[in-house]
């Protein structure tokens, strides 16, 4: 399933401003209506650089890289890291531990970090990595993030891209922009409407070619998608994807193909799409129906067939 923006812009009575670029290992696209160009590309790139210096594991001088050093016991978090880490703790609790930012040692062990692997990790290596996994081994003390073990390392990629979309959206709103669509790496947030007064429209592909794709109407919401077709590899005839179970130390193996999440913020949607990918269909729907302002669309496999399931309020966003 692919989330794409379709038909987002009618003939504009107000000028339309468009910015595209690369960030966080992917691309971004920002479009907004406003009488004048009040947010320019350099402002967007500056905001992205600040976030990278906070939470990019690929930058040697970032705060998260410093925190992940075995020599570091604690770090004073900046505002961005505080927002993301506090949300991570909240989602960890709601998901009963399925969402866990300390899985980095396991992510690296299974070849989804900076180095690929040629053989599956041995159980002894998995057990060793598990000793340094678990958000109970982290503490927040005011603005400080503290490790209970020196070998603890964190990876915020499962939530930071969605947060970045929210930051860029907030930047637009601070300049009085009320109608916009922000997209980064497939994570989307929209507010207001097109110039014809209609909500922005996001196309969703369904798993069966015999079924017509449908269109979501977003007025002031975010939508993200996670799937087992992303960040995968095949070894010894087995398809391995990057969602790691922090309790077992192994990649999640279930029949979920992809999950699309609608939420009020892109950070919430981004975090929870990882959670729903790791749950059974029934448990995922139960959680989604219990969460406020959260709807999901699940594609799952039964035998050779792909099927789909929806949370109770999902169809409220589907264009008739």
GROMACS .gro file of C-alpha atoms in nm:
model
  320
    1UNK     CA    1   0.000   0.000   0.000
    2UNK     CA    2   0.125   0.345  -0.087
    3UNK     CA    3   0.011   0.677   0.054
    4UNK     CA    4   0.028   0.946  -0.209
    5UNK     CA    5  -0.102   1.298  -0.241
    6UNK     CA    6  -0.349   1.330  -0.524
    7UNK     CA    7  -0.542   1.625  -0.651
    8UNK     CA    8  -0.428   1.836  -0.361
    9UNK     CA    9  -0.443   2.172  -0.528
   10UNK     CA   10  -0.723   2.342  -0.711
   11UNK     CA   11  -0.668   2.655  -0.920
   12UNK     CA   12  -0.541   2.889  -0.652
   13UNK     CA   13  -0.700   3.226  -0.589
   14UNK     CA   14  -0.426   3.278  -0.333
   15UNK     CA   15  -0.068   3.213  -0.442
   16UNK     CA   16   0.059   2.861  -0.389
   17UNK     CA   17   0.411   2.820  -0.254
   18UNK     CA   18   0.599   2.493  -0.293
   19UNK     CA   19   0.925   2.373  -0.138
   20UNK     CA   20   1.098   2.039  -0.197
   21UNK     CA   21   1.421   1.898  -0.063
   22UNK     CA   22   1.603   1.616   0.111
   23UNK     CA   23   1.632   1.551   0.484
   24UNK     CA   24   1.667   1.259   0.725
   25UNK     CA   25   1.762   1.021   0.446
   26UNK     CA   26   1.444   1.091   0.250
   27UNK     CA   27   1.260   1.371   0.069
   28UNK     CA   28   1.019   1.637   0.185
   29UNK     CA   29   0.752   1.844   0.015
   30UNK     CA   30   0.572   2.147   0.155
   31UNK     CA   31   0.289   2.334  -0.012
   32UNK     CA   32   0.084   2.618   0.128
   33UNK     CA   33  -0.162   2.891   0.034
   34UNK     CA   34  -0.096   3.245   0.154
   35UNK     CA   35  -0.112   3.596   0.011
   36UNK     CA   36   0.267   3.629   0.035
   37UNK     CA   37   0.568   3.400   0.069
   38UNK     CA   38   0.625   3.415   0.444
   39UNK     CA   39   0.819   3.088   0.489
   40UNK     CA   40   1.112   3.020   0.256
   41UNK     CA   41   1.330   2.717   0.187
   42UNK     CA   42   1.619   2.833   0.406
   43UNK     CA   43   1.388   2.851   0.710
   44UNK     CA   44   1.271   2.494   0.650
   45UNK     CA   45   1.626   2.362   0.604
   46UNK     CA   46   1.741   2.545   0.915
   47UNK     CA   47   1.465   2.385   1.123
   48UNK     CA   48   1.555   2.042   0.983
   49UNK     CA   49   1.922   2.090   1.068
   50UNK     CA   50   1.838   2.173   1.430
   51UNK     CA   51   1.633   1.853   1.459
   52UNK     CA   52   1.915   1.647   1.305
   53UNK     CA   53   2.165   1.791   1.552
   54UNK     CA   54   1.933   1.671   1.825
   55UNK     CA   55   1.819   1.324   1.715
   56UNK     CA   56   2.007   1.197   1.409
   57UNK     CA   57   2.208   0.884   1.483
   58UNK     CA   58   2.400   0.949   1.159
   59UNK     CA   59   2.549   1.277   1.283
   60UNK     CA   60   2.856   1.234   1.501
   61UNK     CA   61   2.792   1.566   1.676
   62UNK     CA   62   2.424   1.512   1.756
   63UNK     CA   63   2.288   1.488   2.109
   64UNK     CA   64   2.161   1.136   2.053
   65UNK     CA   65   2.503   1.019   1.931
   66UNK     CA   66   2.661   1.165   2.245
   67UNK     CA   67   2.398   0.995   2.463
   68UNK     CA   68   2.457   0.659   2.291
   69UNK     CA   69   2.828   0.666   2.374
   70UNK     CA   70   2.910   0.410   2.648
   71UNK     CA   71   3.102   0.686   2.826
   72UNK     CA   72   2.786   0.896   2.865
   73UNK     CA   73   2.564   0.838   3.168
   74UNK     CA   74   2.317   1.124   3.111
   75UNK     CA   75   2.249   1.416   2.881
   76UNK     CA   76   2.065   1.745   2.904
   77UNK     CA   77   1.794   1.714   2.640
   78UNK     CA   78   1.701   2.004   2.416
   79UNK     CA   79   1.335   2.085   2.356
   80UNK     CA   80   1.301   1.859   2.054
   81UNK     CA   81   1.445   1.556   2.228
   82UNK     CA   82   1.232   1.620   2.536
   83UNK     CA   83   0.914   1.625   2.327
   84UNK     CA   84   1.000   1.304   2.145
   85UNK     CA   85   1.132   1.108   2.444
   86UNK     CA   86   0.833   1.198   2.662
   87UNK     CA   87   0.596   1.088   2.386
   88UNK     CA   88   0.797   0.767   2.346
   89UNK     CA   89   0.745   0.687   2.714
   90UNK     CA   90   0.370   0.751   2.678
   91UNK     CA   91   0.338   0.525   2.372
   92UNK     CA   92   0.555   0.261   2.541
   93UNK     CA   93   0.304   0.249   2.826
   94UNK     CA   94  -0.003   0.245   2.600
   95UNK     CA   95   0.145  -0.032   2.386
   96UNK     CA   96   0.248  -0.242   2.688
   97UNK     CA   97   0.611  -0.225   2.587
   98UNK     CA   98   0.585  -0.292   2.214
   99UNK     CA   99   0.714   0.056   2.134
  100UNK     CA  100   1.063   0.082   2.276
  101UNK     CA  101   1.332   0.328   2.170
  102UNK     CA  102   1.609   0.123   2.336
  103UNK     CA  103   1.596  -0.150   2.067
  104UNK     CA  104   1.891   0.002   1.882
  105UNK     CA  105   2.132  -0.282   1.981
  106UNK     CA  106   1.886  -0.531   1.833
  107UNK     CA  107   1.824  -0.320   1.523
  108UNK     CA  108   2.199  -0.312   1.461
  109UNK     CA  109   2.235  -0.684   1.539
  110UNK     CA  110   1.975  -0.775   1.278
  111UNK     CA  111   2.142  -0.565   1.008
  112UNK     CA  112   1.916  -0.260   1.004
  113UNK     CA  113   2.182  -0.028   1.140
  114UNK     CA  114   2.492   0.102   0.964
  115UNK     CA  115   2.621  -0.247   0.876
  116UNK     CA  116   2.453  -0.532   0.690
  117UNK     CA  117   2.483  -0.889   0.814
  118UNK     CA  118   2.568  -1.209   0.627
  119UNK     CA  119   2.436  -1.461   0.882
  120UNK     CA  120   2.156  -1.449   1.137
  121UNK     CA  121   2.268  -1.353   1.488
  122UNK     CA  122   2.318  -1.634   1.736
  123UNK     CA  123   2.092  -1.666   2.040
  124UNK     CA  124   2.379  -1.575   2.271
  125UNK     CA  125   2.424  -1.245   2.088
  126UNK     CA  126   2.050  -1.174   2.105
  127UNK     CA  127   2.042  -1.253   2.477
  128UNK     CA  128   2.338  -1.022   2.531
  129UNK     CA  129   2.172  -0.737   2.343
  130UNK     CA  130   1.849  -0.786   2.537
  131UNK     CA  131   2.036  -0.705   2.857
  132UNK     CA  132   2.056  -0.347   2.729
  133UNK     CA  133   1.699  -0.318   2.598
  134UNK     CA  134   1.403  -0.186   2.790
  135UNK     CA  135   1.273   0.161   2.864
  136UNK     CA  136   1.273   0.073   3.233
  137UNK     CA  137   1.649   0.124   3.199
  138UNK     CA  138   1.595   0.494   3.117
  139UNK     CA  139   1.486   0.777   3.346
  140UNK     CA  140   1.379   1.135   3.284
  141UNK     CA  141   1.497   1.370   3.557
  142UNK     CA  142   1.374   1.717   3.468
  143UNK     CA  143   1.541   1.793   3.135
  144UNK     CA  144   1.792   1.512   3.177
  145UNK     CA  145   1.776   1.169   3.017
  146UNK     CA  146   1.962   0.918   3.233
  147UNK     CA  147   2.081   0.563   3.163
  148UNK     CA  148   2.068   0.293   3.425
  149UNK     CA  149   2.327   0.096   3.224
  150UNK     CA  150   2.616   0.248   3.030
  151UNK     CA  151   2.555   0.025   2.725
  152UNK     CA  152   2.202   0.156   2.670
  153UNK     CA  153   2.153   0.326   2.333
  154UNK     CA  154   1.839   0.469   2.177
  155UNK     CA  155   1.698   0.513   1.828
  156UNK     CA  156   1.418   0.767   1.780
  157UNK     CA  157   1.368   0.705   1.406
  158UNK     CA  158   1.034   0.535   1.471
  159UNK     CA  159   0.886   0.863   1.590
  160UNK     CA  160   1.120   1.148   1.491
  161UNK     CA  161   1.008   1.184   1.127
  162UNK     CA  162   0.649   1.232   1.233
  163UNK     CA  163   0.765   1.483   1.493
  164UNK     CA  164   0.959   1.668   1.225
  165UNK     CA  165   0.642   1.701   1.017
  166UNK     CA  166   0.472   1.853   1.322
  167UNK     CA  167   0.758   2.098   1.376
  168UNK     CA  168   0.742   2.214   1.014
  169UNK     CA  169   0.364   2.244   1.039
  170UNK     CA  170   0.398   2.454   1.354
  171UNK     CA  171   0.652   2.673   1.176
  172UNK     CA  172   0.399   2.745   0.902
  173UNK     CA  173   0.127   2.822   1.154
  174UNK     CA  174   0.354   3.060   1.344
  175UNK     CA  175   0.368   3.266   1.024
  176UNK     CA  176  -0.009   3.278   0.991
  177UNK     CA  177  -0.043   3.002   0.732
  178UNK     CA  178  -0.375   2.824   0.780
  179UNK     CA  179  -0.392   2.603   0.469
  180UNK     CA  180  -0.102   2.367   0.404
  181UNK     CA  181   0.019   2.014   0.344
  182UNK     CA  182   0.354   1.894   0.479
  183UNK     CA  183   0.507   1.560   0.375
  184UNK     CA  184   0.835   1.402   0.484
  185UNK     CA  185   0.922   1.046   0.392
  186UNK     CA  186   0.555   0.962   0.337
  187UNK     CA  187   0.447   1.108   0.672
  188UNK     CA  188   0.177   1.369   0.604
  189UNK     CA  189   0.000   1.644   0.794
  190UNK     CA  190  -0.261   1.876   0.648
  191UNK     CA  191  -0.453   2.171   0.784
  192UNK     CA  192  -0.730   2.387   0.643
  193UNK     CA  193  -0.840   2.326   0.289
  194UNK     CA  194  -0.768   2.377  -0.074
  195UNK     CA  195  -0.862   2.713  -0.213
  196UNK     CA  196  -1.201   2.577  -0.320
  197UNK     CA  197  -1.281   2.505   0.044
  198UNK     CA  198  -1.250   2.129   0.007
  199UNK     CA  199  -1.027   1.922   0.237
  200UNK     CA  200  -0.694   1.794   0.111
  201UNK     CA  201  -0.717   1.449  -0.044
  202UNK     CA  202  -0.480   1.158   0.009
  203UNK     CA  203  -0.504   0.849  -0.210
  204UNK     CA  204  -0.479   0.502  -0.054
  205UNK     CA  205  -0.409   0.193  -0.262
  206UNK     CA  206  -0.592  -0.122  -0.163
  207UNK     CA  207  -0.428  -0.465  -0.171
  208UNK     CA  208  -0.654  -0.624  -0.432
  209UNK     CA  209  -0.653  -0.496  -0.789
  210UNK     CA  210  -1.022  -0.580  -0.810
  211UNK     CA  211  -1.100  -0.324  -0.539
  212UNK     CA  212  -1.107   0.045  -0.612
  213UNK     CA  213  -0.859   0.260  -0.423
  214UNK     CA  214  -1.013   0.513  -0.189
  215UNK     CA  215  -0.942   0.872  -0.097
  216UNK     CA  216  -0.899   1.019   0.251
  217UNK     CA  217  -1.017   1.372   0.323
  218UNK     CA  218  -0.795   1.549   0.577
  219UNK     CA  219  -0.898   1.879   0.733
  220UNK     CA  220  -0.667   1.900   1.035
  221UNK     CA  221  -0.505   1.560   1.069
  222UNK     CA  222  -0.193   1.358   1.001
  223UNK     CA  223  -0.161   1.025   0.822
  224UNK     CA  224   0.132   0.782   0.815
  225UNK     CA  225   0.187   0.431   0.683
  226UNK     CA  226   0.416   0.152   0.796
  227UNK     CA  227   0.462  -0.173   0.609
  228UNK     CA  228   0.670  -0.488   0.605
  229UNK     CA  229   0.774  -0.401   0.249
  230UNK     CA  230   0.998  -0.125   0.387
  231UNK     CA  231   1.348  -0.188   0.522
  232UNK     CA  232   1.350  -0.560   0.453
  233UNK     CA  233   1.595  -0.821   0.334
  234UNK     CA  234   1.576  -1.191   0.256
  235UNK     CA  235   1.822  -1.442   0.398
  236UNK     CA  236   1.804  -1.820   0.393
  237UNK     CA  237   1.465  -1.792   0.223
  238UNK     CA  238   1.318  -1.583   0.505
  239UNK     CA  239   1.197  -1.226   0.469
  240UNK     CA  240   1.314  -1.017   0.761
  241UNK     CA  241   1.176  -0.670   0.830
  242UNK     CA  242   1.289  -0.401   1.069
  243UNK     CA  243   1.016  -0.416   1.333
  244UNK     CA  244   1.194  -0.580   1.625
  245UNK     CA  245   1.010  -0.726   1.923
  246UNK     CA  246   1.188  -0.572   2.226
  247UNK     CA  247   1.080  -0.865   2.444
  248UNK     CA  248   1.205  -1.156   2.232
  249UNK     CA  249   1.484  -0.980   2.044
  250UNK     CA  250   1.360  -1.116   1.711
  251UNK     CA  251   1.198  -0.939   1.415
  252UNK     CA  252   0.820  -0.943   1.442
  253UNK     CA  253   0.663  -1.224   1.243
  254UNK     CA  254   0.290  -1.185   1.183
  255UNK     CA  255   0.043  -1.151   0.897
  256UNK     CA  256   0.027  -0.769   0.896
  257UNK     CA  257   0.136  -0.626   0.561
  258UNK     CA  258   0.082  -0.257   0.634
  259UNK     CA  259  -0.098  -0.015   0.861
  260UNK     CA  260  -0.220   0.337   0.782
  261UNK     CA  261  -0.282   0.558   1.086
  262UNK     CA  262  -0.480   0.881   1.106
  263UNK     CA  263  -0.414   1.094   1.414
  264UNK     CA  264  -0.414   1.457   1.522
  265UNK     CA  265  -0.036   1.482   1.502
  266UNK     CA  266   0.216   1.315   1.275
  267UNK     CA  267   0.424   1.218   1.579
  268UNK     CA  268   0.135   1.017   1.721
  269UNK     CA  269   0.060   0.855   1.385
  270UNK     CA  270   0.426   0.773   1.325
  271UNK     CA  271   0.475   0.616   1.667
  272UNK     CA  272   0.159   0.411   1.661
  273UNK     CA  273   0.200   0.275   1.309
  274UNK     CA  274   0.500   0.084   1.447
  275UNK     CA  275   0.288  -0.045   1.735
  276UNK     CA  276   0.005  -0.165   1.514
  277UNK     CA  277   0.252  -0.341   1.283
  278UNK     CA  278   0.364  -0.553   1.580
  279UNK     CA  279   0.013  -0.647   1.699
  280UNK     CA  280  -0.247  -0.891   1.579
  281UNK     CA  281  -0.528  -0.744   1.372
  282UNK     CA  282  -0.779  -0.787   1.654
  283UNK     CA  283  -0.553  -0.635   1.919
  284UNK     CA  284  -0.461  -0.347   1.690
  285UNK     CA  285  -0.823  -0.260   1.622
  286UNK     CA  286  -0.902  -0.283   1.992
  287UNK     CA  287  -0.622  -0.040   2.079
  288UNK     CA  288  -0.709   0.201   1.797
  289UNK     CA  289  -1.073   0.210   1.902
  290UNK     CA  290  -0.964   0.291   2.257
  291UNK     CA  291  -0.728   0.574   2.158
  292UNK     CA  292  -0.861   0.925   2.117
  293UNK     CA  293  -0.854   1.075   1.764
  294UNK     CA  294  -0.684   0.767   1.618
  295UNK     CA  295  -0.807   0.554   1.328
  296UNK     CA  296  -0.634   0.275   1.139
  297UNK     CA  297  -0.657   0.082   0.814
  298UNK     CA  298  -0.485  -0.259   0.822
  299UNK     CA  299  -0.385  -0.480   0.530
  300UNK     CA  300  -0.314  -0.837   0.640
  301UNK     CA  301  -0.255  -1.171   0.472
  302UNK     CA  302  -0.453  -1.493   0.506
  303UNK     CA  303  -0.300  -1.768   0.297
  304UNK     CA  304  -0.235  -1.621  -0.046
  305UNK     CA  305  -0.503  -1.353  -0.011
  306UNK     CA  306  -0.472  -1.002   0.125
  307UNK     CA  307  -0.755  -0.873   0.341
  308UNK     CA  308  -0.829  -0.544   0.511
  309UNK     CA  309  -0.971  -0.416   0.838
  310UNK     CA  310  -1.072  -0.072   0.965
  311UNK     CA  311  -1.116   0.091   1.303
  312UNK     CA  312  -1.464   0.217   1.387
  313UNK     CA  313  -1.417   0.576   1.274
  314UNK     CA  314  -1.186   0.531   0.977
  315UNK     CA  315  -1.460   0.564   0.716
  316UNK     CA  316  -1.543   0.909   0.851
  317UNK     CA  317  -1.235   1.025   0.660
  318UNK     CA  318  -1.306   0.838   0.338
  319UNK     CA  319  -1.440   1.041   0.049
  320UNK     CA  320  -1.773   0.906  -0.077
   0.00000   0.00000   0.00000
